[in-house]
Amino acid sequence: MNKLSETIPFDVRFSEVDAMNIVWHGNYMLYFEDAREAFGKKYCLDYLTIFDNGYYAPLVDIRFQYKKPILYGMKPEITINYVPTDAAKIVFDYEIHNSDDGAMLATGCSVQVFLDKQFHLIWVNPPFYEDWKTKWL
Amino acid sequence: MNKLSETIPFDVRFSEVDAMNIVWHGNYMLYFEDAREAFGKKYCLDYLTIFDNGYYAPLVDIRFQYKKPILYGMKPEITINYVPTDAAKIVFDYEIHNSDDGAMLATGCSVQVFLDKQFHLIWVNPPFYEDWKTKWL
Amino acid sequence: MNKLSETIPFDVRFSEVDAMNIVWHGNYMLYFEDAREAFGKKYCLDYLTIFDNGYYAPLVDIRFQYKKPILYGMKPEITINYVPTDAAKIVFDYEIHNSDDGAMLATGCSVQVFLDKQFHLIWVNPPFYEDWKTKWL
Amino acid sequence: MNKLSETIPFDVRFSEVDAMNIVWHGNYMLYFEDAREAFGKKYCLDYLTIFDNGYYAPLVDIRFQYKKPILYGMKPEITINYVPTDAAKIVFDYEIHNSDDGAMLATGCSVQVFLDKQFHLIWVNPPFYEDWKTKWL
């Protein structure tokens, strides 16, 4: 099985830093989202593809663990890894490193489910997602 | 003509404060939005009412002017005033004061237009908005 | 031991809703933060108190689990519960309900640690926090 | 006098789009901020440079004008232009275009003042900023 992964550098916005001069925890959700979008573009699993196939894929479980602070001016990068599962879910884990010294700054994971356009939960993998798995994994 | 206005107190979230320990300017957009929603509830001109009548009312012009910093722990309040116009627009101005000493902290104004659900600009006041004006002004 | 808890109603901002018409997951971080601030005010454990005692208390672990979507116009309320621990940490769990029908909408938990003002991790409870525990628990 | 300018492409985050499927107006503040940071890097006038010289430069006036909606999936780019002034201010204007067809999507402008680290307004250009102007303009 192939390991699907993407790594992108990112800049810390001044507005993302709090009064402690470190990135406010809620902003990690944005970095995770950026990583998912980059993954989606690389592997053709972005929001619009999912939507055009008739589904939403909302986040239903997300966890973030902080190791070291991210400071304004730091050069972090985020790696997103696809975690295979048989359930009708999309699971990722995340790692944020300081690109200067390789230090681990944070980790996280997320779970998305599939809803149809009437917001009903889909219990089996949608056909387009089965095809995607066959192609990429 | 009646003067339509609403004033609400608000709390400053820790996450809204930047590394200077003052509210980051982008967050004033949230305070203005909260004021519009409070106005909308008081005078029956909220997003859902507009939407249920078949329109969107996106912000097309917004301006914010800063007088004094808003600090974490301060007790500010925002006043929103309806600005009458014959154009097919919704115009508001805003004032933020420190409720402790009455000091003016910021001002602003915003303009919304009407779009139909195909995102076409509406050049004359929608009937529901004409009715609203007749009722309230 | 006393059970420390606070419940607050909240409004959903139009800007917090995404293209699916439901609250974007990242905004739950704001609701959790609002709940912590309300708890902090009720029980004298807010950011400024912690800061004035010489510490920061950043979030180091946060998890959010979604049960049902929060829609614009819904009347949700969030309950925050203090979770006692002997470790030098502040642990909370969270529940969001629909106040109309009592339905559970989301749960979450968070862990904060103490840093001194040089950003060093504090391994034992700071004296002010020991006093706080003695007073309230 | 040299014309100082920078243009950067940007992606629209799913979380930046509202229930109308278009970018929520408050997010333009983030795009403007990204443009200022890119400008600051190109011309050595970033937040850290200003801060290291002993000043803050908060936004005191910001205006945004919407021309056409920015949709998720669109490829916009933002241009920031430095606007020379003799006052002790940093003034920029902004233009957002669709890079596919060149259409103008939004414009804006911003004014920053200088505060010293006790938050006092500085009425004359700080020496470092005079040097900067001599070097670049």
XYZ file of C-alpha atoms in Angstrom, chain D residues 20-124:
105
model
C -23.332 32.224 -0.021
C -20.307 30.276 -1.309
C -18.281 33.477 -1.556
C -15.456 34.813 0.554
C -16.745 36.468 3.731
C -15.780 40.152 3.717
C -13.825 39.960 6.967
C -11.327 37.621 5.317
C -10.163 40.354 2.964
C -8.393 41.753 6.024
C -6.271 38.590 6.002
C -5.469 38.958 2.309
C -4.460 42.572 2.868
C -2.294 41.469 5.774
C -0.623 38.796 3.633
C 0.077 41.446 1.016
C 1.637 43.759 3.605
C 3.831 40.931 4.849
C 4.962 40.116 1.309
C 5.676 43.781 0.710
C 7.533 43.967 4.007
C 9.739 41.032 3.069
C 10.504 42.403 -0.368
C 11.320 45.904 0.848
C 12.526 45.225 4.422
C 9.592 46.880 6.143
C 8.062 43.950 7.987
C 6.605 43.919 11.521
C 9.774 42.557 13.093
C 11.935 45.266 11.497
C 9.567 47.927 12.763
C 9.422 46.312 16.190
C 13.190 45.875 16.425
C 13.520 49.587 15.758
C 11.323 50.297 18.756
C 7.905 50.859 17.211
C 4.538 49.354 16.605
C 2.621 50.224 13.450
C -1.040 49.422 14.049
C -3.676 49.822 11.359
C -5.792 52.874 12.142
C -7.824 53.192 8.986
C -8.738 50.428 6.624
C -11.220 50.341 3.834
C -12.318 47.555 1.564
C -14.472 47.821 -1.533
C -15.963 44.799 -3.192
C -16.401 44.612 -6.955
C -17.114 40.960 -7.714
C -17.349 37.912 -5.464
C -14.345 35.684 -4.826
C -15.434 32.078 -5.107
C -13.822 28.968 -3.714
C -11.521 27.513 -6.379
C -10.879 30.875 -8.043
C -7.248 31.927 -8.590
C -6.992 35.456 -7.240
C -3.918 37.608 -6.847
C -3.424 40.686 -4.747
C -1.296 43.715 -5.573
C -0.165 46.085 -2.861
C 1.111 49.567 -3.713
C 3.015 51.881 -1.406
C 1.425 55.354 -1.348
C 3.997 58.061 -0.533
C 3.023 60.610 2.093
C 4.911 63.182 4.177
C 2.890 62.333 7.285
C 4.277 59.880 9.846
C 2.193 57.100 8.364
C 2.471 54.025 6.192
C -0.185 54.057 3.499
C -0.981 51.242 1.088
C -3.589 50.560 -1.495
C -4.619 47.117 -2.655
C -6.161 45.510 -5.714
C -7.381 41.950 -6.036
C -7.736 40.484 -9.520
C -8.826 37.164 -10.906
C -5.654 35.845 -12.523
C -7.666 33.843 -15.076
C -9.393 36.759 -16.777
C -7.875 39.840 -15.149
C -11.196 40.954 -13.669
C -10.953 43.363 -10.732
C -12.481 41.714 -7.671
C -11.828 44.199 -4.876
C -9.854 47.258 -3.871
C -8.784 48.609 -0.526
C -6.500 50.948 1.324
C -4.914 51.072 4.754
C -3.142 53.560 6.984
C -0.729 52.666 9.750
C 0.712 55.026 12.351
C 3.740 54.613 14.564
C 3.482 54.024 18.299
C 6.415 53.750 20.642
C 6.477 50.834 23.030
C 4.499 52.798 25.624
C 1.761 53.116 22.950
C 2.335 56.843 22.427
C 1.590 58.136 18.973
C 4.674 59.350 17.084
C 4.018 62.514 15.073
C 7.231 62.620 13.042
